[in-house]
């Protein structure tokens, strides 16, 4: 049982907290990262952390002349836990900015909370369309892309440059896969192609055989998978002997560098689109790839590149306000105006919705120097999340899903 | 009664005792998941039916509350009533299906029903917004601050626990426990075993619905993850860890799981393993659950302290209760 004296002491400690926090203001810039260290999404979470840690170590743990205190919280890939972890970072650790999380549903679960708390939210991975479209949070900016952003140019490229007219799509049956497929479908159909059939496989499906059997005989197959699913699908696709007959068009994460190193010949020749490739020319990227390979032994992909860019964005914004991260309004305003010229992925800037306008690269998987790489074959410059469409018209339509734009 | 009084005072003074908003949010979560575990305990602990689909009720209630209060703009009380009613109705329908079986088959049927509801939440995008989920806007009034929310959750959870306690001491509660221990004998005695199970199943769904509304108010976001098998099975684990068929066991189990998930994960990446090891420890050392297990161990300790020939006269209250239960 707690005595009255202890109770009074406890209450005193509670009252003393705000002043302790005020003293800490002159301390380091506190950056909190929400990542996933356990469960199915752990691989992406680890790569994201690697990318950001590389940025910090390159800067000797200082941004804009100030020390950085970096803390990492594990969400377990569960929305409810992500919310608690975000609360922990904000209320207990008092972070100035939250970086992360991996999955769209985590970002959506904490978006409202961070908006109310008025905490800058620098999203390095989660690609949910609506975060920078229909559910705008003024405290939110993103350094990756929307799900469909690379898929719009890919749709056009497949119809016009590759000349495929009939395509079957297959994707992970969750928001990310659905939005990627919808974006591809919209641009592909607009360029004269036909989507014959859309197949959806559950995230944790054990066997792709029954889905591969439904593909039929189209000109090509569009495959949008995340994590290790791309690896398993491509392997089985090759085993079924379809690889030589029907070419695969991949979304960015299907042949992401994060899993590409585990793949073999089944990945050769796949054409995909993304805002990054480890094989990009340019000094910034060469340095980034070399340094990250030293740390992890493999090429950086979606998650590492997105997190590294988040570091660059932070640096850019903080330098513009002399490191005064405590002035939240000024910091956020600077963050929304971020323009990076020497990012490993190439130049990018944020649109007025907080999503990057960036180059989209059409890539072809090849074997070079004994390892698989995504060689860039064509560049679409300065692609926005709305592609060539009018932003207002785009936003008045429902968000991309299984049945939008067209049910099949 | 003295420990109970201490507990009530401690719970009421919690916002003063905890050193910050974050810890109060954790305490609130313990109450939300605790109430959910209480609902599972009502059928698993007192009526002998373990369900692996209970998250469906939490989810239906949460979704109904969110859709009615945000989508349709109903006032909070109306949305609450409707969510509770709808979930009870679903429970009444599911009960008709699930209670055609018992034991392992009941487990599988409830699992199947839970997965059906999860599938609907996942696929019926027009209604539920699929994986992107539904957010609840910031509430006004007393719920704006963590303290108000904490007291609301405390009041509801305490009220529901009181209800369960009164229920289990009523003739119906005695009949439920009879059905749990000796269904055939109860049937021979003229009790309608099916009806008793059915009533407790629907009541349990109602309690889960209450926890669903608290869940919605606490997290202000719901997606199909809230209805997943993980949530259902975690609740069963909470009940088993805390003590099946005890009043405070589910709450203790919920506290254990929530604290491990939220506090331990700040120190180690291997917290799921830690959670598994702790459950293993519980099963090996106190298989009846933490609460009854602690009572038993304390009783054994006391018995060893007093002279051996006095054991009979000095039976502790706890071990007497233990004796009465067996």
PDB file of C-alpha atoms in Angstrom, chain A residues 1-2 7 14 17 37-38 74 76-81 83-85 87-88 91-92 105 108-109 112 116 135 173-175 179 402, chain B residues 6 17-19 21-23 25-26 29 33 122-123 131-133 135 138 215 218-221 223 225 261-262 265-266 269 271-272:
ATOM      1  CA  UNK A   1       0.000   0.000   0.000  1.00  0.00           C
ATOM      2  CA  UNK A   2       1.299   3.420  -0.869  1.00  0.00           C
ATOM      3  CA  UNK A   7       1.660   9.763  -2.912  1.00  0.00           C
ATOM      4  CA  UNK A  14       4.398  14.623 -11.888  1.00  0.00           C
ATOM      5  CA  UNK A  17       7.876  17.029 -15.240  1.00  0.00           C
ATOM      6  CA  UNK A  37      11.082  -5.627 -35.864  1.00  0.00           C
ATOM      7  CA  UNK A  38       8.893  -8.659 -35.369  1.00  0.00           C
ATOM      8  CA  UNK A  74       8.709  -1.569 -32.750  1.00  0.00           C
ATOM      9  CA  UNK A  76       4.888  -5.339 -34.436  1.00  0.00           C
ATOM     10  CA  UNK A  77       2.991  -4.496 -37.646  1.00  0.00           C
ATOM     11  CA  UNK A  78      -0.249  -3.997 -35.672  1.00  0.00           C
ATOM     12  CA  UNK A  79      -2.248  -0.766 -35.966  1.00  0.00           C
ATOM     13  CA  UNK A  80      -3.282  -0.693 -32.291  1.00  0.00           C
ATOM     14  CA  UNK A  81       0.300  -1.157 -31.181  1.00  0.00           C
ATOM     15  CA  UNK A  83      -0.754   4.013 -32.016  1.00  0.00           C
ATOM     16  CA  UNK A  84       0.626   3.214 -28.569  1.00  0.00           C
ATOM     17  CA  UNK A  85       4.192   3.371 -29.825  1.00  0.00           C
ATOM     18  CA  UNK A  87       2.076   7.971 -28.136  1.00  0.00           C
ATOM     19  CA  UNK A  88       5.150   6.686 -26.383  1.00  0.00           C
ATOM     20  CA  UNK A  91       4.453  11.783 -24.790  1.00  0.00           C
ATOM     21  CA  UNK A  92       7.252   9.910 -23.091  1.00  0.00           C
ATOM     22  CA  UNK A 105      -2.401   0.650 -42.206  1.00  0.00           C
ATOM     23  CA  UNK A 108      -3.394   5.506 -41.191  1.00  0.00           C
ATOM     24  CA  UNK A 109      -3.842   4.367 -37.585  1.00  0.00           C
ATOM     25  CA  UNK A 112      -5.013  11.462 -36.747  1.00  0.00           C
ATOM     26  CA  UNK A 116      -3.876  16.364 -33.092  1.00  0.00           C
ATOM     27  CA  UNK A 135      -6.988  12.496 -45.873  1.00  0.00           C
ATOM     28  CA  UNK A 173      -4.881  -8.663 -51.755  1.00  0.00           C
ATOM     29  CA  UNK A 174      -4.361  -5.633 -49.548  1.00  0.00           C
ATOM     30  CA  UNK A 175      -4.531  -1.894 -50.024  1.00  0.00           C
ATOM     31  CA  UNK A 179      -3.741   0.660 -55.379  1.00  0.00           C
ATOM     32  CA  UNK A 402     -10.091  -3.551 -56.084  1.00  0.00           C
TER      33      UNK A 402
ATOM     34  CA  UNK B   6      -7.113  -1.209  -2.047  1.00  0.00           C
ATOM     35  CA  UNK B  17      -0.071   7.781  -9.463  1.00  0.00           C
ATOM     36  CA  UNK B  18       1.162   7.418 -13.026  1.00  0.00           C
ATOM     37  CA  UNK B  19       3.964   9.701 -14.154  1.00  0.00           C
ATOM     38  CA  UNK B  21      -0.106  10.669 -20.144  1.00  0.00           C
ATOM     39  CA  UNK B  22       1.519   7.741 -21.880  1.00  0.00           C
ATOM     40  CA  UNK B  23       1.249   5.466 -18.843  1.00  0.00           C
ATOM     41  CA  UNK B  25      -3.010   5.459 -21.988  1.00  0.00           C
ATOM     42  CA  UNK B  26      -1.469   2.068 -21.215  1.00  0.00           C
ATOM     43  CA  UNK B  29      -5.703  -0.129 -22.741  1.00  0.00           C
ATOM     44  CA  UNK B  33      -8.555  -5.443 -23.247  1.00  0.00           C
ATOM     45  CA  UNK B 122     -11.572  -6.817 -45.169  1.00  0.00           C
ATOM     46  CA  UNK B 123     -13.539  -7.179 -48.394  1.00  0.00           C
ATOM     47  CA  UNK B 131      -7.642  -2.261 -44.836  1.00  0.00           C
ATOM     48  CA  UNK B 132      -7.429   1.512 -44.741  1.00  0.00           C
ATOM     49  CA  UNK B 133      -9.867   1.409 -41.842  1.00  0.00           C
ATOM     50  CA  UNK B 135     -10.957   6.835 -38.060  1.00  0.00           C
ATOM     51  CA  UNK B 138     -11.408  13.759 -31.926  1.00  0.00           C
ATOM     52  CA  UNK B 215     -11.686   0.150 -28.077  1.00  0.00           C
ATOM     53  CA  UNK B 218      -9.424   4.624 -27.076  1.00  0.00           C
ATOM     54  CA  UNK B 219      -7.724   3.913 -30.396  1.00  0.00           C
ATOM     55  CA  UNK B 220     -10.092   5.988 -32.551  1.00  0.00           C
ATOM     56  CA  UNK B 221      -9.180   3.783 -35.507  1.00  0.00           C
ATOM     57  CA  UNK B 223      -9.305  -1.829 -39.390  1.00  0.00           C
ATOM     58  CA  UNK B 225      -6.650  -6.141 -37.763  1.00  0.00           C
ATOM     59  CA  UNK B 261       3.669  -5.654 -25.623  1.00  0.00           C
ATOM     60  CA  UNK B 262       4.141  -2.009 -24.797  1.00  0.00           C
ATOM     61  CA  UNK B 265       9.136  -4.101 -26.532  1.00  0.00           C
ATOM     62  CA  UNK B 266      10.903  -0.840 -25.708  1.00  0.00           C
ATOM     63  CA  UNK B 269      13.217  -6.780 -30.077  1.00  0.00           C
ATOM     64  CA  UNK B 271       9.360  -9.475 -27.002  1.00  0.00           C
ATOM     65  CA  UNK B 272       7.113 -11.999 -28.782  1.00  0.00           C
TER      66      UNK B 272
END
